[in-house]
Coordinates of C-alpha atoms in Angstrom, one line a residue:
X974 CA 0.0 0.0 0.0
X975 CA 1.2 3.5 -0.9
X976 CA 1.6 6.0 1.5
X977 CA 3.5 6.8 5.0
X978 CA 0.6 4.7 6.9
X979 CA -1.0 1.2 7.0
X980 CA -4.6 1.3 8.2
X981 CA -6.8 -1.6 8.6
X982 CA -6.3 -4.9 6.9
X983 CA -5.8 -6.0 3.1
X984 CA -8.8 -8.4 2.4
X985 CA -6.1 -11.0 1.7
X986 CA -5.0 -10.9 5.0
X987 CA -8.2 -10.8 6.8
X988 CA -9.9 -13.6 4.6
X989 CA -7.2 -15.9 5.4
X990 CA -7.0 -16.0 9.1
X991 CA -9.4 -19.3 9.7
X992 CA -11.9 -16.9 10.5
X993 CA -15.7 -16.6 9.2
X994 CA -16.8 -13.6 8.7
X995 CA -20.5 -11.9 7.9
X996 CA -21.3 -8.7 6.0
X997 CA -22.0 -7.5 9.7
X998 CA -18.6 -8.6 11.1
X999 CA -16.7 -6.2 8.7
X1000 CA -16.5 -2.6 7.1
X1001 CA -14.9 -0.8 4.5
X1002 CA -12.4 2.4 5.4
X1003 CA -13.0 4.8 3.2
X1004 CA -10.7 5.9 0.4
X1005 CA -9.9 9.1 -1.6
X1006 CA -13.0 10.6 -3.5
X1007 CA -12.4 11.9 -7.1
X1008 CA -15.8 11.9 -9.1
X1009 CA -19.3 12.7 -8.6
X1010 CA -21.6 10.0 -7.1
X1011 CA -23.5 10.1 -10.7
X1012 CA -20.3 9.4 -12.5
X1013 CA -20.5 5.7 -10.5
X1014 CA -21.0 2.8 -13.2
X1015 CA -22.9 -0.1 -11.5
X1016 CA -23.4 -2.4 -14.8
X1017 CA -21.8 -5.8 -14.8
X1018 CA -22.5 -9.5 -15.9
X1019 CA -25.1 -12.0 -14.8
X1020 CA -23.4 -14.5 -16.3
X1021 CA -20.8 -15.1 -19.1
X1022 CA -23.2 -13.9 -21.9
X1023 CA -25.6 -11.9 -19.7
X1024 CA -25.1 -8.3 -18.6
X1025 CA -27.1 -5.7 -16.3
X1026 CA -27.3 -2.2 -15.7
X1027 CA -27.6 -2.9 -12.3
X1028 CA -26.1 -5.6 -10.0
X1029 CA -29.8 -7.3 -9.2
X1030 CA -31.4 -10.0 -9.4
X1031 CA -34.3 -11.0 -7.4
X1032 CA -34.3 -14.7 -5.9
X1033 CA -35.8 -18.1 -7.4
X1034 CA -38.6 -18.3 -4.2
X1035 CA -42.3 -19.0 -4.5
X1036 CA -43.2 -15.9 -2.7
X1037 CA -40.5 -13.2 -4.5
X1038 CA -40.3 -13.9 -7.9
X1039 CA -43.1 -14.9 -10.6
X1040 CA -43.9 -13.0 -13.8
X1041 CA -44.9 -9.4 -12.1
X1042 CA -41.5 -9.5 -10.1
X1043 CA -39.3 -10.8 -12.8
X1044 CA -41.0 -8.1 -15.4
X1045 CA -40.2 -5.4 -13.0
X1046 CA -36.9 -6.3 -12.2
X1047 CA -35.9 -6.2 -16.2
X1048 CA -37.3 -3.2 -16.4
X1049 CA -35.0 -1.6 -13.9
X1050 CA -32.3 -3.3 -15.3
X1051 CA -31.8 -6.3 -13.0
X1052 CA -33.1 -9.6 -13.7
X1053 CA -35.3 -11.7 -12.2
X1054 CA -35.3 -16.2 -11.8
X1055 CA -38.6 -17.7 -11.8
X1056 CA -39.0 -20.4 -9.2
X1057 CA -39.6 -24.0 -9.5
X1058 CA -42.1 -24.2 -7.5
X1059 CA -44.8 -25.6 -10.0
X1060 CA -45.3 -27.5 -12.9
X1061 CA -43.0 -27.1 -15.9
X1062 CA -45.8 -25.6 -18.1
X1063 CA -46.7 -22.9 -15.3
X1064 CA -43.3 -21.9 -15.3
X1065 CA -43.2 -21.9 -18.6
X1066 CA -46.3 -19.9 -19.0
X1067 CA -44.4 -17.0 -16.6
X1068 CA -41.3 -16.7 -18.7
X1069 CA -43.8 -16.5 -22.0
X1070 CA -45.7 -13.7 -19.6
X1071 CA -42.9 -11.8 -18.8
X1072 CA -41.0 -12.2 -22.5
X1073 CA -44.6 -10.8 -24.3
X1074 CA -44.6 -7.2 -22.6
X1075 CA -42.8 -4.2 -22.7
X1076 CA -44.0 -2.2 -19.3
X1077 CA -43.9 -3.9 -15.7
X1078 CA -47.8 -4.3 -14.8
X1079 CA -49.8 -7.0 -14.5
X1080 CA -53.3 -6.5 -13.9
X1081 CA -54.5 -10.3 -13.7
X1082 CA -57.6 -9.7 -16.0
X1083 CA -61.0 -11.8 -15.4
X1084 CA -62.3 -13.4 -18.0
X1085 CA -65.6 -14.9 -18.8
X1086 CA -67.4 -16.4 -21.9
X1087 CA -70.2 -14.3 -23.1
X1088 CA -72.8 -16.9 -21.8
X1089 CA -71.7 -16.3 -18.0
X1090 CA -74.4 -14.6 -15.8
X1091 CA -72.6 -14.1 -12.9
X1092 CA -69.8 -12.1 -12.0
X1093 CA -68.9 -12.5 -8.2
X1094 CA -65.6 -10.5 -8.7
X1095 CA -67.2 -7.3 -9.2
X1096 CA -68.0 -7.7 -5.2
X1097 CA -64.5 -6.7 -4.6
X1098 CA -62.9 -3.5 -4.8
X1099 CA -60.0 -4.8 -7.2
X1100 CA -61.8 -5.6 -10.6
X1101 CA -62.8 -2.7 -12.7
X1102 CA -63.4 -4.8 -16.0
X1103 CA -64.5 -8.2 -16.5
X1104 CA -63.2 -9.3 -20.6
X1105 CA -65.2 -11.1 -22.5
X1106 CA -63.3 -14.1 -24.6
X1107 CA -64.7 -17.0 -26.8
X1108 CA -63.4 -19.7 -24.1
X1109 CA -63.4 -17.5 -21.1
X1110 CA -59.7 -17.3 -21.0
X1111 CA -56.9 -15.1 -22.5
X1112 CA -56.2 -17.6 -24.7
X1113 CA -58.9 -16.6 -27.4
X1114 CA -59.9 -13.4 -29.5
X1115 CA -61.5 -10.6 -26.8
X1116 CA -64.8 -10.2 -27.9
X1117 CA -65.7 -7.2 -25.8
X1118 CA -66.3 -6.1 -21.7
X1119 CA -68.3 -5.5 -18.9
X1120 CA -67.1 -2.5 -17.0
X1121 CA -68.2 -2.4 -12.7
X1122 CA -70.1 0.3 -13.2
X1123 CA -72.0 -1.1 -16.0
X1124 CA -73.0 -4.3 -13.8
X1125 CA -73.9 -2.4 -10.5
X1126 CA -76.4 -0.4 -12.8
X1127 CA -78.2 -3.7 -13.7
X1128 CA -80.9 -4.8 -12.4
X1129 CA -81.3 -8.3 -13.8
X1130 CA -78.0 -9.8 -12.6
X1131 CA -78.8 -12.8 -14.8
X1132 CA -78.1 -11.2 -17.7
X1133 CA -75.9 -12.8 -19.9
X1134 CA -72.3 -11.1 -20.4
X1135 CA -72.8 -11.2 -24.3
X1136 CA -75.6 -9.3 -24.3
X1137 CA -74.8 -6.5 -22.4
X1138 CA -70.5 -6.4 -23.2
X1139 CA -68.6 -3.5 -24.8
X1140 CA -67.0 -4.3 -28.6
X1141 CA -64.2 -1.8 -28.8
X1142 CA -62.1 -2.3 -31.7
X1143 CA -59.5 0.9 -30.3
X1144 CA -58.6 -0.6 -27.4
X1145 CA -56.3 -3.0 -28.4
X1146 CA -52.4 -1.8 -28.5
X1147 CA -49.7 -4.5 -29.6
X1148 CA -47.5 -5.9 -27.0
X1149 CA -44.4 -4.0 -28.2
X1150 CA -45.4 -0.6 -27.0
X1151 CA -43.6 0.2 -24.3
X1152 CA -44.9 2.7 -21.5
X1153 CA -45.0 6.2 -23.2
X1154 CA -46.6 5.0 -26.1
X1155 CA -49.5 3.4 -23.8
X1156 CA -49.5 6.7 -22.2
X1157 CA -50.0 9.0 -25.4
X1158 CA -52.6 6.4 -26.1
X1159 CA -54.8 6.6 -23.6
X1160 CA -54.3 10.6 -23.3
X1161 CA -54.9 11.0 -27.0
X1162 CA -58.8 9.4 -26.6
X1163 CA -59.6 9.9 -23.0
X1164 CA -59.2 6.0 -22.3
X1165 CA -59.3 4.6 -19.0
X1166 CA -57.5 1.1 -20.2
X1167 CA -55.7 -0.4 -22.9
X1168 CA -55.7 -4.2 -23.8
X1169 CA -52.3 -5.1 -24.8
X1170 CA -52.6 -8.0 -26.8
X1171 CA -50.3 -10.4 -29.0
X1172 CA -50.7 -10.9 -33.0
X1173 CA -53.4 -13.2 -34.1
X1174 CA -55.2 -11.4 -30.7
X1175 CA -54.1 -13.4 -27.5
X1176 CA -54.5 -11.0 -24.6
X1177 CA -51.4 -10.3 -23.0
X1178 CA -52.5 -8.0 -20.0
X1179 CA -54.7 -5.1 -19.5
X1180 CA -53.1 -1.7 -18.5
X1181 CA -55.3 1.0 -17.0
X1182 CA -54.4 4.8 -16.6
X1183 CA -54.5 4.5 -13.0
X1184 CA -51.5 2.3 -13.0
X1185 CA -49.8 3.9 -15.8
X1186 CA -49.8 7.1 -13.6
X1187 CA -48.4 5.1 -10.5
X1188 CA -45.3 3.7 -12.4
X1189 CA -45.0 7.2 -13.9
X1190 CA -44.5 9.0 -10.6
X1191 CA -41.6 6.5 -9.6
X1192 CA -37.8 7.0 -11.1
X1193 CA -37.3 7.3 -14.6
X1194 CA -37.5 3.5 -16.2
X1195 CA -34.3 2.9 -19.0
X1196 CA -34.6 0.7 -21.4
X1197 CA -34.2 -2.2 -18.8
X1198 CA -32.6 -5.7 -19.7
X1199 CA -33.2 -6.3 -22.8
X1200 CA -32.0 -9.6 -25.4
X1201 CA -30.9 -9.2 -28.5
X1202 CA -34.6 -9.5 -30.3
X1203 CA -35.8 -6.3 -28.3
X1204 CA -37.6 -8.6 -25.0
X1205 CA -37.3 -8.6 -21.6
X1206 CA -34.5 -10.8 -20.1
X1207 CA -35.4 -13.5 -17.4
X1208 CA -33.9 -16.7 -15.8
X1209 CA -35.5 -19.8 -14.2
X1210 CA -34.5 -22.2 -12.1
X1211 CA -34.7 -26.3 -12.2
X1212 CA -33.5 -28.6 -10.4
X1213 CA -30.8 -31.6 -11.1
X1214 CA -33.0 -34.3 -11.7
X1215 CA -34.0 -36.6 -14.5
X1216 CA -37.6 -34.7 -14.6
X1217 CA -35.8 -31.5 -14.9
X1218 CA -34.5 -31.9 -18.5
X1219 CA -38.1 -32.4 -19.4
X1220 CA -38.7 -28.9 -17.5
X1221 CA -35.8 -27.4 -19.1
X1222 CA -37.0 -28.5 -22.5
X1223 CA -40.1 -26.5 -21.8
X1224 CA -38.7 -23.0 -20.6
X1225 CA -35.9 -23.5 -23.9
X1226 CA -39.4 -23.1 -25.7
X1227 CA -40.9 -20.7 -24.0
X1228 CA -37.5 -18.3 -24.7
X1229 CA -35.8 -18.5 -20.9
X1230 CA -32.3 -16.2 -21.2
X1231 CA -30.0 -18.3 -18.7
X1232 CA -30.8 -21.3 -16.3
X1233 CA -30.1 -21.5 -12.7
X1234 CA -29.5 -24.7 -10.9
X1235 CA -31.1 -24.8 -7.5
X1236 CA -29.5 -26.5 -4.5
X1237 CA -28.6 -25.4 -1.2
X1238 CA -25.5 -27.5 -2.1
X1239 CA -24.3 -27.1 -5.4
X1240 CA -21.1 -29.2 -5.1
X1241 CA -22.5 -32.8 -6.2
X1242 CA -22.0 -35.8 -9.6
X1243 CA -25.7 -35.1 -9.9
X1244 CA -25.3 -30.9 -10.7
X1245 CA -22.0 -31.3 -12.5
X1246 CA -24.0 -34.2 -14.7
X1247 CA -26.7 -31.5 -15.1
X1248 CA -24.1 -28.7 -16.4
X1249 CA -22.6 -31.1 -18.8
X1250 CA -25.9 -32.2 -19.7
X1251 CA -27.4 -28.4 -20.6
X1252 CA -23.7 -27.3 -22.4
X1253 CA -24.2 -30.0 -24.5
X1254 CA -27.9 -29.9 -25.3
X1255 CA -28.0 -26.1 -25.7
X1256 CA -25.2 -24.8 -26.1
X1257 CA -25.9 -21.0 -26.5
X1258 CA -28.1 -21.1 -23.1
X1259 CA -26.3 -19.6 -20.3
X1260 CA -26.3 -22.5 -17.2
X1261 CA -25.5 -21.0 -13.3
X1262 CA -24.2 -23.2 -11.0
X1263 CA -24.3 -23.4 -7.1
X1264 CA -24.5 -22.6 -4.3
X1265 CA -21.0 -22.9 -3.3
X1266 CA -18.8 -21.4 -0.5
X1267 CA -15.5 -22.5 -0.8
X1268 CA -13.3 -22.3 -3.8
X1269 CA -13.0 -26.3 -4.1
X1270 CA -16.5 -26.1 -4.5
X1271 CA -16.2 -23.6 -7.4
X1272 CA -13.4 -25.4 -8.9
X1273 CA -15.3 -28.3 -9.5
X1274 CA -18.6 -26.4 -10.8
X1275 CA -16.2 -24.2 -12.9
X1276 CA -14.5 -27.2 -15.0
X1277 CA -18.0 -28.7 -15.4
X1278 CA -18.9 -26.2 -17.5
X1279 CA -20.6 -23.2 -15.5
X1280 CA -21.5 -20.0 -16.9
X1281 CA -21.9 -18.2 -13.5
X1282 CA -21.8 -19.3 -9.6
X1283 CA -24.1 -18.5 -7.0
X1284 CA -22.2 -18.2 -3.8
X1285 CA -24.2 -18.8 0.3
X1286 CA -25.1 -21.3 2.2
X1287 CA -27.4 -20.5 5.2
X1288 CA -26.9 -17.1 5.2
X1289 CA -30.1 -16.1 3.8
X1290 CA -32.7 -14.3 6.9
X1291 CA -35.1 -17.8 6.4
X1292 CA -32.6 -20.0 5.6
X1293 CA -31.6 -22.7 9.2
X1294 CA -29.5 -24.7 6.9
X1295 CA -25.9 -23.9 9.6
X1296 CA -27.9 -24.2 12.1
X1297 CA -29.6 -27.3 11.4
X1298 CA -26.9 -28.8 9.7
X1299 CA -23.9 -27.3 10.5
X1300 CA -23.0 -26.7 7.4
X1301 CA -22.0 -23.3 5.7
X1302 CA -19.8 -20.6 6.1
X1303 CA -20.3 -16.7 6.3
X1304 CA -21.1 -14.6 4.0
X1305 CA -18.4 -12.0 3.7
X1306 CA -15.7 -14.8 3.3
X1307 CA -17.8 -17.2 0.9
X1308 CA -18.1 -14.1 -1.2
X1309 CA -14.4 -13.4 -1.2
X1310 CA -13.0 -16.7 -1.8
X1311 CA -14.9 -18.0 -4.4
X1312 CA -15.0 -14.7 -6.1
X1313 CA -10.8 -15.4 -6.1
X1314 CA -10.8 -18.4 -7.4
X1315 CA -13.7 -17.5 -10.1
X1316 CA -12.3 -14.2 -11.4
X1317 CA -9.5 -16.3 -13.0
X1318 CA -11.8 -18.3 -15.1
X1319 CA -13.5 -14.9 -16.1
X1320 CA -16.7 -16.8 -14.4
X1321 CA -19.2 -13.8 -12.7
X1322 CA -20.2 -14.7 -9.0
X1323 CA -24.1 -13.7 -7.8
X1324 CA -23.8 -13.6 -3.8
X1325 CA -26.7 -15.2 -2.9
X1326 CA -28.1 -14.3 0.8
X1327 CA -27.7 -11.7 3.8
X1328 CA -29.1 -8.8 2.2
X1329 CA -30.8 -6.6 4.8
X1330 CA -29.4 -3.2 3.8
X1331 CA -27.4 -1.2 0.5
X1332 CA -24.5 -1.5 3.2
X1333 CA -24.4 -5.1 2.4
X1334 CA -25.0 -4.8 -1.5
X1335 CA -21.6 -3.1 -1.2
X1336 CA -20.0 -5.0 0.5
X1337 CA -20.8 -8.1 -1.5
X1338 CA -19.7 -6.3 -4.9
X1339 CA -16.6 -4.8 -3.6
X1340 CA -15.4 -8.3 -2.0
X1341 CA -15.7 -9.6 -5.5
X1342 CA -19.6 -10.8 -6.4
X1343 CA -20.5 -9.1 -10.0
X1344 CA -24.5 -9.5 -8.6
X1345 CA -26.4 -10.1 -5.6
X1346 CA -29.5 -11.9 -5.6
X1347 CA -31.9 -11.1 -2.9
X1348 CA -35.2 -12.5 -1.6
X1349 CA -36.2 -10.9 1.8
X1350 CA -35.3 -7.7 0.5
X1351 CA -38.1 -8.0 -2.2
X1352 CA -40.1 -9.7 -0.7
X1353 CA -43.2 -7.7 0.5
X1354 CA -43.2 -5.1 -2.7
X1355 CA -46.3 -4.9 -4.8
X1356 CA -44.4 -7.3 -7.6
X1357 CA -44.0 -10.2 -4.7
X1358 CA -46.6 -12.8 -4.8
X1359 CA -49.1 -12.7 -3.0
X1360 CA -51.9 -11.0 -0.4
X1361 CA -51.2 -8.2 1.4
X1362 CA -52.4 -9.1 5.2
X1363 CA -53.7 -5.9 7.1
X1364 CA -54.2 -5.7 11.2
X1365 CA -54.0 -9.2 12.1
X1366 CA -51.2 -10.6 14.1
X1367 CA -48.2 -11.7 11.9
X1368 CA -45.3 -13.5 13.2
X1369 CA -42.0 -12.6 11.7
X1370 CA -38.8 -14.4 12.1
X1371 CA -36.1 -12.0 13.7
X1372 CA -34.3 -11.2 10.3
X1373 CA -37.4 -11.1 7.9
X1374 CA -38.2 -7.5 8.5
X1375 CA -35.3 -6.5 6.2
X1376 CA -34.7 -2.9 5.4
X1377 CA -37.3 -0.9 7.1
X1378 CA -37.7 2.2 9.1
X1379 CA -36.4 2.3 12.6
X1380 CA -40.0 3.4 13.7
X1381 CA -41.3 0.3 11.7
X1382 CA -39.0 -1.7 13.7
X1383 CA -39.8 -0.9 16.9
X1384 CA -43.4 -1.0 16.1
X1385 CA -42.4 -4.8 16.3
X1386 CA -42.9 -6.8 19.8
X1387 CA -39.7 -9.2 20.0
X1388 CA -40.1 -12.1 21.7
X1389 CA -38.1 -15.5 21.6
X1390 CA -36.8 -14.1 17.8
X1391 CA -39.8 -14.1 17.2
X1392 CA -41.5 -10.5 15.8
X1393 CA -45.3 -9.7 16.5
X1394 CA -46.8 -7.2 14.3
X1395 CA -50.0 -5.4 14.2
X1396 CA -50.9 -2.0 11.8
X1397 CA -48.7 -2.8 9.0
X1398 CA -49.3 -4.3 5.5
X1399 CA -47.5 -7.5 5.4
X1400 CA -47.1 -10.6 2.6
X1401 CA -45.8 -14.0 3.6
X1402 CA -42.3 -14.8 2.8
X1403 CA -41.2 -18.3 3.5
X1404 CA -37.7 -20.6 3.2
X1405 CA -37.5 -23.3 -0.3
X1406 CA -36.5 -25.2 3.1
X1407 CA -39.6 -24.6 4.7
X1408 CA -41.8 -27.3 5.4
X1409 CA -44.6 -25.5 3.5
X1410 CA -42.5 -25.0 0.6
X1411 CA -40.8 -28.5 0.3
X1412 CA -44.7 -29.4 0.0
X1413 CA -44.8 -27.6 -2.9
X1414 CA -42.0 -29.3 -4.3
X1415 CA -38.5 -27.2 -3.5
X1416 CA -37.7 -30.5 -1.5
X1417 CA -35.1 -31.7 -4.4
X1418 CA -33.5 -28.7 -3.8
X1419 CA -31.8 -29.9 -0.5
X1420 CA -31.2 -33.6 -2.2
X1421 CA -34.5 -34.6 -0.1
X1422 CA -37.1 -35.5 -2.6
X1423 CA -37.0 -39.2 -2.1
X1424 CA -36.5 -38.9 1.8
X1425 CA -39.3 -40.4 4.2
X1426 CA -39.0 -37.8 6.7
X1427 CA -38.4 -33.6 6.1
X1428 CA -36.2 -32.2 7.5
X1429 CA -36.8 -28.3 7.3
X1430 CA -33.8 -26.2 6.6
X1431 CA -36.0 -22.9 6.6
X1432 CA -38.9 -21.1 8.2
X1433 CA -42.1 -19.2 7.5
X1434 CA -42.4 -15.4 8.2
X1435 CA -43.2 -12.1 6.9
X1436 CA -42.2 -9.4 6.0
X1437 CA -43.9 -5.6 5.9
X1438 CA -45.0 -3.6 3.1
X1439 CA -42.0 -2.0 0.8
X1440 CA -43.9 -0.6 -2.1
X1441 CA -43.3 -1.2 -5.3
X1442 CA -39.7 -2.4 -6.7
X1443 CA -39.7 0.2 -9.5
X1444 CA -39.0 2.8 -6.7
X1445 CA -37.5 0.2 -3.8
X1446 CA -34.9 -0.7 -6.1
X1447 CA -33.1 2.7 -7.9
X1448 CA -33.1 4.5 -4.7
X1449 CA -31.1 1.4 -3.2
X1450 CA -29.1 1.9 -6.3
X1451 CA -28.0 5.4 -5.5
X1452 CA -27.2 4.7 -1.8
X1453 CA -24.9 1.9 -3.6
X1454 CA -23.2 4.2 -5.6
X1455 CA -22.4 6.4 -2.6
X1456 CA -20.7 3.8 -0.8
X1457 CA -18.4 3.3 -3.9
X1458 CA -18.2 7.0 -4.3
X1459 CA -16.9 6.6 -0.7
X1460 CA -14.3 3.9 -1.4
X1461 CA -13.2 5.8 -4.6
X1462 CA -14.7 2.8 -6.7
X1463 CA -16.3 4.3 -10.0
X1464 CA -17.3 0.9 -10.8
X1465 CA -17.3 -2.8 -9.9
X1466 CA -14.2 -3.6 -11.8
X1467 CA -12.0 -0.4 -10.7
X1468 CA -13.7 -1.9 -7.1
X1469 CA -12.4 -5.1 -7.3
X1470 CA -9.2 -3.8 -8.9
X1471 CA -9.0 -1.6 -5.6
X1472 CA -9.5 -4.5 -3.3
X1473 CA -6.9 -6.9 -5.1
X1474 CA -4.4 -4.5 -5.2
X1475 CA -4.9 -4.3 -1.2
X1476 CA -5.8 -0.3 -1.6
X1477 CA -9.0 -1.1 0.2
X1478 CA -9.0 -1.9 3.6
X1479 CA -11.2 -3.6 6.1
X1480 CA -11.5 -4.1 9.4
X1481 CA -13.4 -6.4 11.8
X1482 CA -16.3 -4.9 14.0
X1483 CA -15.5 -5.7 17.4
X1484 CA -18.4 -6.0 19.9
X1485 CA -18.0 -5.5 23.6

């Protein structure tokens, strides 16, 4: 290190002391400061073939990312991994959903044949329009609709839908237009909604002004992740088993951008099989490996094939994988290490786990990860799956409440790390090691498919109200780039440069 004095430790030195460290067990000292905060460059590399403006991706879990999260994360920039967690043609149906738009809503239109008399959704306060289609699905021509305040005007509720529907032949806008151009529209003739639809007249989704005016009022959207034929980019996870070619086969169709295997322990003949096994069959399809946490690990995943690693192992806030199984290591050093070993195979690293705050997004970048993927800290946004619960008791795991406000926080009753919560908005977020979610099938992700008894390697919680993801996630962006501003990093390469060259320094948080 130039310079008359040594402060702190290199990250050489500290990550080789036996010692495993957290994102909470270390901190940055700050470096010299020669460029504006804007000038900070976060893009980078999913995997070999797939880059990002932004270093996100949102986390293969049942109750973060489907179609609405993975479309919004594109459309900042990031990218989102659909889980596993159903049937191959579902998933396949949510990578076709998210691949045939261009703006990040999803309205989940009703539909109804024009012979249907009754229309229980209009009791609710969340359908404005009921469509009406040939087979009572989006899968046929629209015919016409049935606006609320049409119905509640009736007074023959037995009416059939055909008779008293709309036929609209201007509504309908091709599912290329992006967000402006659906805005002009429905400015230009005073329309409430547009039906975005596919050719030959599939519905794709319907967007309404009102929602149109809500992603309008949050930062700026860019052109967001985009493949080479002009559509949103998005992953999907499968798992390593003979079944999962079949499910792989099915996503290849439906136009998936890059495949990530999912297992809490990556290292195994029946994942390296699985890399060799997609290289081979499609061999322009960009395969992740993991998790891994040691560099042994990544060695081996690295020579089978990989295209990217996904680095953590019980670090995430619902994950009890070290504390059931002993097993694991923390997530600072995981990061570090394999991020060592992988940077000389020009293989990106995602760190995977132990996102609470941006303080930890930097952390994870700087100590060598070209991504992080997160789960608790989108969980809860309007694109998670899912309810909103309101004024009933929830109970939280300790770590599930994420990035909130202090007040929020406290608003929480802790008991045996437990939280109680009453007043807030809240959506369940659980563990793929949950009990409830190995139900559901996430079981072959922990190698325990075929096992008589479950062993749960994850909990149920969670987790409060964040808003939507197209405002959660830029403003997490810009506290990012301060903290590089802050380490003189004006990107992640010049950051990891910086670290390498032991120009950064850390040191270990010492509590009394």
């Amino acid at each position: 290190m130039a310079g008359e004095f040594e402060d702190g430790s290199s990250a050489e030195k500290l990550f080789n002391q036996g010692y495993s460290y957290t994102y909470d067990d270390v901190i940055f000292l700050p470096h010299y400061i020669d460029f504006p905060t804007d000038a900070v460059n976060l893009s980078t590399r999913l995997s070999r073939n797939i880059p990002l403006s932004i270093p996100c991706v949102s986390s293969p879990m049942d109750t973060v990312t489907e179609s609405y999260m993975a479309a919004a994360m594109a459309a900042v920039g990031g990218i989102g991994v659909i889980h596993s967690n159903v049937t191959p043609s579902e998933q396949a149906d949510m990578i076709r959903s998210v691949k045939s738009r261009r703006v990040p809503i999803l309205s989940s239109p009703v539909f109804k044949t024009p012979d249907s008399r009754i229309v229980k959704e209009f009791e609710g306060d969340d359908v404005p329009f009921v469509f009406v289609t040939q087979s009572g699905n989006e899968k046929s021509k629209l015919l016409g609709y049935v606006a609320k305040s049409d119905w509640l005007g009736l007074k023959d509720t037995e009416i059939k839908l055909g008779d008293i529907m709309r036929a609209d032949a201007n509504m309908f806008v091709p599912c290329h237009y992006d967000l402006g151009q659906i805005d002009g529209k429905l400015k230009e003739e005073g329309r409430d909604f547009v039906v975005v639809e596919k050719e030959g007249g599939e519905v794709v989704d319907v967007v309404t002004k009102e929602e149109v005016e809500r992603v309008k009022g949050y930062p700026k959207l860019g052109k967001g992740t985009v493949g080479y034929d002009g559509r949103w980019m998005v992953g999907a996870a499968i798992g390593t088993r003979e079944s999962d070619k079949g499910r792989l086969e099915h996503l290849v169709k439906a136009g998936v951008d890059v495949i990530v295997l999912d297992s809490s322990q990556g290292n195994s003949i029946y994942q390296i099989e699985m890399i060799k096994y997609v290289k081979q069959t499609y061999p322009e399809l960009d395969v992740i490996g993991g998790n891994v946490v040691t560099m042994s690990q990544a060695q081996n995943l690295i020579k089978a094939g990989v295209d990217g690693l996904r680095v953590g192992m019980g670090s995430g806030s619902i994950c009890t994988t070290q504390e059931v199984c002993a097993v694991g290591r923390g997530q600072a050093t995981a990061v570090y290490k394999v991020s060592s070993i992988a940077a000389q195979s020009g293989i990106p690293v995602i760190a995977d786990g132990g996102i609470s705050f941006s303080g930890h997004i930097v952390k994870a970048l700087v100590l060598g990860a070209s991504t992080v993927m997160m789960g608790s800290f989108l969980a809860g946004s309007t694109e998670a799956p899912g309810a909103y619960e309101l004024n009933e008791e929830i109970v939280c795991h300790r770590d599930s409440v994420g990035i909130v406000s202090k007040e929020l926080r406290n608003s929480f009753v802790n008991s045996n790390n437990l939280l109680y919560q009453k007043g807030f908005r809240v959506k369940k977020y659980r563990g793929m090691g949950s009990l409830e979610a190995m139900t559901k099938g996430s079981d072959q992700r922990y190698l325990g498919d075929t096992a008589k008894l479950k062993i749960a390697q994850g909990v149920v919680g969670a987790v409060a109200d964040r808003g939507s993801v197209l405002k959660h996630v830029p403003y997490t962006m810009q506290a990012v780039k301060q903290g590089f501003q802050d380490l003189g990093a004006s990107s992640l390469q010049s950051a990891h440069d910086l670290l390498r060259s032991k120009t950064l320094r850390l040191e270990v948080w010492v509590t009394l």
